[in-house]
């Protein structure tokens, strides 16, 4: 591409789009290369449309993991955004920052207060345009509109919250406020009934400045190195191989693609790269290592009252809510399927919540490998309460399957590979049943369907969550920041150790996994990362 750029950003996702806006606002010239295409698709823009995107390879990398012993030998399915906005264009739009202490962990891991709790809180307040107004935690007037977390999206939300309170979980008006623990409604990245992805909130305004150039369907194959300095990238576009040169290269492809790109460029575990015939420039076994992800599952009940299944499954119901959405921008299609949630501790001795709840007045059976890849409402009034672990101790890794950049990497998740993760998930699924046994939700339940009331022993419960659990789509830490070069890939300024002019700015750079949904922290990484880069 013609022109001289200060930065080339690989990936127009949750971090990369923010990074492009921040760097261009500082007067820098930026080239953004995105492997996917435009986000101007109806099911991307419609909030509940992400069910249609879940298996759509036009906007989704649609990865499969290696067979996982922790999931009874199954290969888990990992959707990742391959579209402008990245995974912020195909996710469930839940805006959760994580527990405040998570950023104390980041400061400790990096040795820098630039990633600490106070810096994170101030950055979030600058990022947000929160419909619930500003306070010492929330922000208003920033580029990213956040839908109110005060209005229940379904009548069953209220009995769910009352059941949580009866189970001992206090009501929390703001999971991003003074404390994370409790039950409540999620804030969502939705504006005017449309998904508010980073492409919409950050990238498009940046493109209007004239300082950002964008090339879509441009698949980066490697970083170009001159000695120990990155000088640009090589990429495939419209059938040809091209080069883009810049003063600095920033990888923002996410926790799967970024370590893959580093390894294809000769930066990673040396012996493994040599075995694939790749020249090694930096031998660092931490590239692709330390993979950390939240694992979760749903419990499902048949209800005695209508749920969203009753309106979303029949053709006439789909037509009705479709017309409602097209005419008014409101209704079931204008919100996330996660109607409520919460955070709790499986052990009162813990310092912070270690489990997250998701309430859905809806139910579906997740297809497994070999089954038809479609998400369809169950043929009964179903309700689901799901959960995921906040800080699992299991670790996986990303490795190259081939030196061919168009072959997906090997993802080894190692779910539930530690006794700690198994024990806390066992305690957590018992708490889900405890919630469901409380009035008023208990009075509305006809029967438990998944896993079913016959699953009662610890052994059966563990086997069930190994069989039915999977990722909740938050892979992180595969090119992590850290103060210790022996255990990390990046320094606190996101610089790849051993290479000048090369940085990483996406969820792969997380020093530790955040306790909660990871889209907000990925956006934060782009915002704070730009500060580190400009400094």
XYZ file of C-alpha atoms in Angstrom:
535
model
C 0.000 0.000 0.000
C 1.310 3.417 -0.941
C 2.342 5.890 1.705
C 4.497 6.039 4.773
C 2.910 5.023 8.052
C 4.021 5.539 11.606
C 2.279 2.305 12.619
C 0.806 -0.737 10.970
C -1.810 -2.462 13.154
C -2.575 -6.095 12.409
C -6.215 -6.688 13.325
C -9.175 -4.275 13.508
C -10.699 -5.941 16.564
C -11.512 -4.906 20.101
C -8.025 -3.577 20.850
C -6.834 -2.730 17.347
C -9.756 -0.442 16.507
C -9.289 1.505 19.749
C -5.565 1.707 19.150
C -6.079 3.108 15.633
C -8.409 5.813 16.964
C -6.109 6.806 19.821
C -2.933 6.911 17.720
C -4.609 8.862 14.914
C -6.061 11.321 17.429
C -2.467 12.022 18.439
C -1.634 12.898 14.829
C -0.014 9.625 13.819
C -0.529 7.952 10.433
C -1.839 4.420 10.809
C -2.452 1.498 8.473
C -4.885 -1.163 9.717
C -4.891 -4.610 8.112
C -7.877 -6.862 8.868
C -8.194 -10.465 7.682
C -12.002 -10.284 7.747
C -14.447 -8.083 5.907
C -16.973 -5.394 6.690
C -19.170 -5.436 9.789
C -22.010 -3.836 7.814
C -24.159 -6.939 8.037
C -27.659 -7.075 9.457
C -26.957 -9.853 11.956
C -23.820 -8.061 13.165
C -25.701 -4.840 13.799
C -28.773 -6.485 15.391
C -27.806 -7.360 18.990
C -29.470 -10.782 19.163
C -28.160 -11.594 15.687
C -24.987 -13.046 17.129
C -26.683 -16.431 17.290
C -26.591 -16.338 13.478
C -22.882 -15.437 13.515
C -21.790 -18.164 15.902
C -20.887 -20.614 13.129
C -20.646 -18.201 10.189
C -17.135 -18.535 8.724
C -17.624 -15.303 6.773
C -17.189 -13.351 10.023
C -15.708 -15.995 12.303
C -12.421 -17.925 12.493
C -14.456 -20.885 13.829
C -11.592 -22.676 15.560
C -11.612 -26.160 17.068
C -9.362 -27.149 19.945
C -7.403 -30.351 20.201
C -9.296 -33.203 21.932
C -9.446 -32.193 25.593
C -9.271 -34.797 28.379
C -10.863 -32.248 30.714
C -13.925 -32.189 28.459
C -14.153 -35.979 28.192
C -11.990 -35.986 25.072
C -14.162 -33.575 23.085
C -12.872 -30.873 20.731
C -14.302 -27.556 21.880
C -15.530 -24.941 19.424
C -13.957 -21.483 19.709
C -15.631 -18.701 17.689
C -13.428 -15.624 17.191
C -14.308 -12.504 15.237
C -12.949 -12.299 11.676
C -14.583 -8.990 10.777
C -14.177 -5.290 11.475
C -14.598 -4.966 15.238
C -13.248 -8.478 15.799
C -15.008 -10.371 18.546
C -16.778 -7.167 19.645
C -18.827 -7.660 16.455
C -19.951 -11.218 17.273
C -20.001 -11.354 21.093
C -22.834 -11.140 23.640
C -22.011 -7.443 24.349
C -21.683 -7.763 28.138
C -19.683 -4.831 29.544
C -17.821 -6.077 32.607
C -14.489 -4.625 33.656
C -13.519 -7.362 36.101
C -12.878 -7.081 39.803
C -10.845 -4.030 40.815
C -8.229 -6.363 42.283
C -7.614 -7.858 38.824
C -5.781 -4.675 37.893
C -3.751 -4.840 41.090
C -2.675 -8.233 39.723
C -1.721 -6.585 36.430
C 0.349 -3.969 38.224
C 2.117 -6.632 40.258
C 2.804 -8.774 37.183
C 4.122 -5.909 35.040
C 5.779 -3.859 37.772
C 4.003 -0.795 36.377
C 1.249 1.361 37.861
C 0.257 2.181 34.264
C -1.733 -1.084 34.367
C -2.951 -0.754 37.966
C -6.403 -0.230 39.412
C -6.405 3.560 39.459
C -5.149 3.833 35.866
C -7.757 1.302 34.720
C -10.634 3.052 36.502
C -9.763 6.456 35.049
C -9.359 4.976 31.570
C -12.723 3.214 31.745
C -14.402 6.440 32.833
C -12.844 8.200 29.828
C -13.896 5.407 27.444
C -17.516 5.152 28.579
C -20.638 7.027 27.660
C -22.786 5.254 30.212
C -26.553 5.626 29.877
C -26.851 5.424 33.679
C -24.771 8.567 34.088
C -21.387 9.337 35.578
C -20.261 8.621 39.129
C -16.882 7.851 40.741
C -16.795 4.569 38.766
C -18.872 5.103 35.614
C -18.002 7.520 32.841
C -20.176 9.612 30.544
C -19.268 11.487 27.384
C -16.667 9.020 26.120
C -16.674 7.353 22.687
C -18.272 4.036 23.748
C -21.971 4.153 24.624
C -23.013 1.616 27.268
C -26.666 0.573 27.494
C -28.323 0.939 30.878
C -28.010 -1.901 33.354
C -31.229 -0.934 35.131
C -34.068 -2.060 32.861
C -34.961 -5.788 32.925
C -35.169 -7.197 29.403
C -37.611 -9.983 30.342
C -40.277 -10.500 33.060
C -38.407 -13.541 34.443
C -35.387 -11.405 35.389
C -37.096 -10.145 38.551
C -37.934 -13.593 40.011
C -34.378 -14.692 39.160
C -32.896 -11.778 41.099
C -35.248 -12.391 44.033
C -34.224 -16.067 44.073
C -30.544 -15.034 44.097
C -31.207 -12.796 47.084
C -33.016 -15.627 48.851
C -29.951 -17.795 48.185
C -27.757 -15.219 49.925
C -26.478 -13.188 46.975
C -27.123 -9.470 47.476
C -28.461 -7.219 44.722
C -25.710 -5.268 42.973
C -26.756 -2.215 40.919
C -23.405 -1.989 39.104
C -20.904 -4.836 38.617
C -18.408 -2.176 37.506
C -18.935 -0.096 40.629
C -17.779 -0.262 44.224
C -17.925 -4.062 44.345
C -18.363 -6.853 41.812
C -20.058 -9.454 44.001
C -23.826 -9.875 43.892
C -26.650 -10.360 41.399
C -28.013 -7.851 38.944
C -28.344 -6.750 35.331
C -25.471 -6.474 32.897
C -24.502 -3.273 31.142
C -24.240 -3.855 27.385
C -22.374 -2.353 24.430
C -25.576 -1.449 22.587
C -26.562 1.982 21.268
C -29.923 2.845 19.754
C -30.897 -0.803 19.437
C -27.709 -1.656 17.503
C -24.516 -3.410 18.515
C -21.914 -0.863 19.532
C -18.742 -2.638 18.435
C -15.293 -1.073 18.410
C -15.613 -0.719 14.636
C -18.651 1.503 15.153
C -17.441 3.422 18.211
C -13.739 3.829 17.387
C -12.606 2.726 13.925
C -15.155 4.554 11.766
C -14.575 7.918 13.490
C -10.828 7.354 13.091
C -11.180 6.677 9.370
C -12.814 10.104 8.951
C -9.641 11.847 10.161
C -7.722 10.939 7.006
C -4.880 9.615 9.138
C -6.049 5.986 9.156
C -5.945 3.702 6.122
C -7.812 0.393 6.235
C -7.441 -2.709 4.120
C -9.910 -5.556 4.734
C -9.553 -9.224 3.743
C -5.810 -8.718 4.142
C -4.327 -11.769 5.872
C -0.941 -11.020 7.450
C 1.450 -13.929 6.959
C 4.495 -12.696 8.889
C 6.320 -9.739 10.389
C 9.180 -8.469 8.237
C 12.438 -8.248 10.157
C 15.714 -6.532 9.300
C 18.169 -7.904 11.783
C 16.438 -7.481 15.127
C 14.046 -4.781 13.983
C 10.499 -5.120 12.668
C 10.060 -2.931 9.592
C 6.665 -4.035 8.293
C 4.472 -7.016 7.500
C 3.798 -9.328 4.595
C 0.155 -10.014 3.782
C -2.044 -11.828 1.270
C -4.667 -9.665 -0.428
C -6.728 -10.338 -3.552
C -4.619 -13.354 -4.428
C -1.301 -11.542 -4.278
C 1.456 -11.179 -1.702
C 2.039 -7.603 -0.539
C 4.214 -5.723 1.907
C 3.336 -2.849 4.210
C 6.179 -0.907 5.799
C 5.910 1.261 8.917
C 7.948 2.769 11.706
C 6.449 0.251 14.119
C 4.383 -2.941 13.851
C 1.604 -3.650 16.374
C -0.057 -7.068 16.470
C -3.696 -6.892 17.571
C -5.023 -10.153 16.164
C -6.147 -11.607 19.477
C -5.104 -14.446 21.744
C -5.052 -17.059 18.949
C -3.843 -15.164 15.894
C -1.189 -12.981 17.529
C 0.949 -15.845 18.869
C 0.459 -17.614 15.527
C 1.792 -14.550 13.678
C 4.730 -14.239 16.066
C 5.658 -17.879 15.577
C 5.302 -17.671 11.782
C 7.752 -14.747 12.016
C 10.342 -16.833 13.873
C 9.498 -15.554 17.354
C 8.529 -18.314 19.752
C 9.594 -21.755 21.041
C 12.719 -22.350 18.985
C 12.802 -26.123 18.669
C 9.132 -26.281 17.635
C 9.661 -23.605 14.991
C 12.784 -25.287 13.624
C 10.881 -28.566 13.363
C 8.519 -26.813 10.928
C 11.416 -25.390 8.900
C 11.058 -21.853 10.227
C 14.099 -19.669 10.900
C 14.263 -18.687 14.570
C 14.900 -15.017 15.327
C 13.892 -15.006 19.000
C 13.652 -18.233 20.983
C 10.950 -17.539 23.577
C 8.897 -20.482 24.872
C 6.349 -18.081 26.390
C 4.907 -17.255 22.956
C 1.654 -19.208 22.782
C 2.032 -20.442 26.363
C 0.017 -19.532 29.489
C -3.315 -19.793 27.601
C -6.053 -19.059 30.126
C -9.777 -19.099 29.449
C -13.062 -19.196 31.337
C -14.995 -22.474 31.179
C -18.747 -22.561 31.647
C -22.024 -24.398 31.193
C -25.761 -23.897 31.533
C -28.354 -25.623 33.674
C -31.730 -25.682 31.913
C -35.295 -25.901 33.211
C -38.683 -26.245 31.560
C -40.898 -23.479 32.899
C -44.635 -23.215 33.576
C -44.675 -19.712 32.079
C -43.575 -18.432 28.643
C -39.924 -17.713 27.930
C -38.205 -16.266 24.858
C -38.303 -19.754 23.316
C -42.042 -19.315 22.836
C -41.578 -16.263 20.637
C -38.197 -16.983 18.988
C -38.856 -20.568 17.833
C -42.112 -20.439 15.756
C -42.063 -18.729 12.340
C -44.790 -16.322 13.345
C -42.868 -15.313 16.467
C -39.727 -14.658 14.481
C -41.748 -12.542 12.066
C -43.369 -10.608 14.898
C -40.153 -9.705 16.720
C -38.434 -9.027 13.389
C -41.081 -6.485 12.407
C -40.929 -4.970 15.889
C -37.168 -4.557 15.635
C -37.233 -3.129 12.103
C -39.951 -0.611 12.945
C -38.914 0.437 16.444
C -35.390 -0.838 17.140
C -36.774 -2.455 20.280
C -37.928 -5.850 21.512
C -36.119 -9.156 22.129
C -33.803 -8.698 19.128
C -32.456 -5.395 20.490
C -30.728 -6.846 23.574
C -28.300 -9.575 24.584
C -29.483 -13.058 25.496
C -27.765 -12.539 28.870
C -30.649 -10.855 30.663
C -29.075 -10.899 34.110
C -26.140 -12.311 35.968
C -23.970 -12.115 39.020
C -20.694 -12.916 40.727
C -20.262 -15.142 43.767
C -17.706 -16.975 45.866
C -17.802 -20.759 46.181
C -15.930 -20.364 49.479
C -16.681 -17.457 51.850
C -12.986 -17.429 52.752
C -12.066 -16.198 49.279
C -11.119 -12.529 48.958
C -13.148 -11.967 45.758
C -15.747 -13.722 43.576
C -14.469 -16.733 41.678
C -17.641 -17.522 39.692
C -19.838 -15.571 37.261
C -23.549 -16.157 36.624
C -25.532 -15.702 33.397
C -29.327 -15.675 33.412
C -31.172 -16.324 30.147
C -34.952 -16.511 29.732
C -34.108 -18.783 26.823
C -32.590 -22.210 26.266
C -30.810 -24.035 23.462
C -28.740 -27.174 23.103
C -25.156 -26.400 22.089
C -24.173 -28.549 19.084
C -21.120 -30.758 19.478
C -18.608 -31.597 16.753
C -20.295 -33.406 13.883
C -23.745 -32.085 14.746
C -25.569 -29.469 12.700
C -23.963 -26.098 13.564
C -27.057 -24.102 14.415
C -28.405 -22.464 17.569
C -32.154 -22.995 17.779
C -34.460 -22.380 20.772
C -35.632 -25.522 22.533
C -39.218 -26.616 21.653
C -40.503 -25.803 25.140
C -40.512 -22.763 27.470
C -36.899 -23.084 28.588
C -34.802 -21.060 31.011
C -31.067 -21.284 31.612
C -28.796 -20.246 34.437
C -25.185 -20.513 33.392
C -21.896 -19.933 35.103
C -18.199 -19.701 34.381
C -15.081 -19.715 36.507
C -13.397 -16.336 36.953
C -9.738 -17.269 37.399
C -9.134 -20.915 36.469
C -5.730 -22.337 37.340
C -5.628 -24.630 34.280
C -3.321 -23.510 31.480
C -3.203 -24.415 27.824
C -1.163 -23.313 24.834
C -1.209 -22.327 21.171
C 1.224 -24.013 18.773
C 1.664 -23.947 15.019
C 0.160 -26.895 13.182
C 2.026 -25.882 10.033
C 4.345 -23.233 8.624
C 1.463 -22.379 6.280
C -0.132 -19.154 7.648
C -3.547 -20.247 6.341
C -3.629 -23.403 8.451
C -5.289 -22.885 11.837
C -2.958 -23.279 14.829
C -3.276 -26.076 17.359
C -5.243 -24.957 20.417
C -4.693 -27.049 23.536
C -7.111 -25.738 26.157
C -6.444 -28.166 29.050
C -9.827 -27.353 30.622
C -10.362 -28.561 34.197
C -6.824 -29.943 34.315
C -6.303 -28.963 37.973
C -8.061 -30.283 41.064
C -8.791 -26.689 42.112
C -10.772 -25.956 38.951
C -12.785 -29.157 39.296
C -13.560 -28.555 42.973
C -14.743 -24.980 42.527
C -16.900 -25.858 39.511
C -18.495 -28.673 41.510
C -19.343 -26.221 44.292
C -20.631 -23.710 41.727
C -23.082 -26.026 39.966
C -24.526 -26.961 43.355
C -25.099 -23.253 44.008
C -26.995 -22.923 40.703
C -29.427 -25.559 41.936
C -29.643 -23.742 45.258
C -30.748 -20.584 43.439
C -33.308 -22.506 41.390
C -34.759 -24.010 44.563
C -35.626 -20.566 45.965
C -38.936 -18.762 45.659
C -40.208 -17.152 43.523
C -38.325 -18.800 40.647
C -38.909 -22.292 42.071
C -42.675 -21.840 41.771
C -42.305 -21.197 38.035
C -40.187 -24.271 37.268
C -41.843 -27.405 35.889
C -38.710 -29.583 35.862
C -34.953 -29.553 35.497
C -33.962 -30.871 32.070
C -30.192 -30.426 31.837
C -28.473 -32.161 33.461
C -31.644 -33.539 35.086
C -32.617 -34.392 38.670
C -31.068 -37.870 38.450
C -27.572 -36.300 38.357
C -26.837 -35.911 42.068
C -23.537 -37.482 43.128
C -20.300 -35.511 42.964
C -18.956 -37.987 40.413
C -22.018 -37.565 38.176
C -21.961 -33.765 38.472
C -18.271 -33.652 37.547
C -18.810 -35.965 34.587
C -21.704 -33.766 33.470
C -19.732 -30.542 33.463
C -16.831 -32.237 31.725
C -19.296 -33.436 29.080
C -21.279 -30.216 28.641
C -18.856 -27.401 29.520
C -16.896 -25.346 27.063
C -15.201 -22.034 26.554
C -17.123 -18.856 27.278
C -14.920 -17.225 24.640
C -12.350 -15.356 26.724
C -8.912 -16.773 25.709
C -6.063 -14.613 26.963
C -2.422 -14.342 28.075
C -0.709 -16.117 25.140
C 1.828 -13.297 24.590
C 1.618 -11.839 28.023
C 3.203 -8.781 29.567
C 5.417 -9.263 32.575
C 8.281 -7.848 34.561
C 10.162 -11.152 34.348
C 11.607 -11.885 30.880
C 11.786 -15.582 31.747
C 7.997 -15.909 32.017
C 6.626 -13.322 29.569
C 6.768 -12.101 25.978
C 6.250 -8.359 26.436
C 7.485 -5.646 28.734
C 5.096 -3.185 30.391
C 5.160 -0.997 27.265
C 3.897 -3.925 25.133
C 7.255 -4.312 23.380
C 8.195 -7.800 22.193
C 11.401 -8.690 23.951
C 14.309 -9.251 21.589
C 12.793 -7.301 18.659
C 12.783 -3.539 18.149
C 9.772 -1.869 16.597
C 7.321 -4.682 17.409
C 4.541 -4.598 19.974
C 1.440 -6.586 20.872
C -1.804 -4.941 21.966
C -4.718 -7.329 22.453
C -5.984 -9.952 24.925
C -2.903 -12.092 24.343
C -0.985 -9.376 26.244
C -3.085 -9.733 29.422
C -0.691 -10.531 32.276
C -3.474 -12.510 33.989
C -7.032 -13.436 33.064
C -9.627 -10.918 34.237
C -12.478 -12.178 36.447
C -15.337 -11.488 34.054
C -16.072 -10.908 30.373
C -12.948 -9.853 28.509
C -14.226 -7.419 25.862
C -14.014 -4.405 28.183
C -10.435 -5.263 29.254
C -9.450 -5.758 25.593
C -10.812 -2.298 24.802
C -8.987 -0.948 27.850
C -5.782 -2.528 26.556
C -6.122 -0.580 23.308
C -6.739 2.658 25.212
C -3.944 2.301 27.761
C -1.703 0.624 25.194
C -1.863 3.716 23.016
C -0.689 5.769 25.996
C 2.298 3.460 26.489
C 3.144 3.513 22.770
C 2.896 7.306 22.476
C 4.970 7.753 25.629
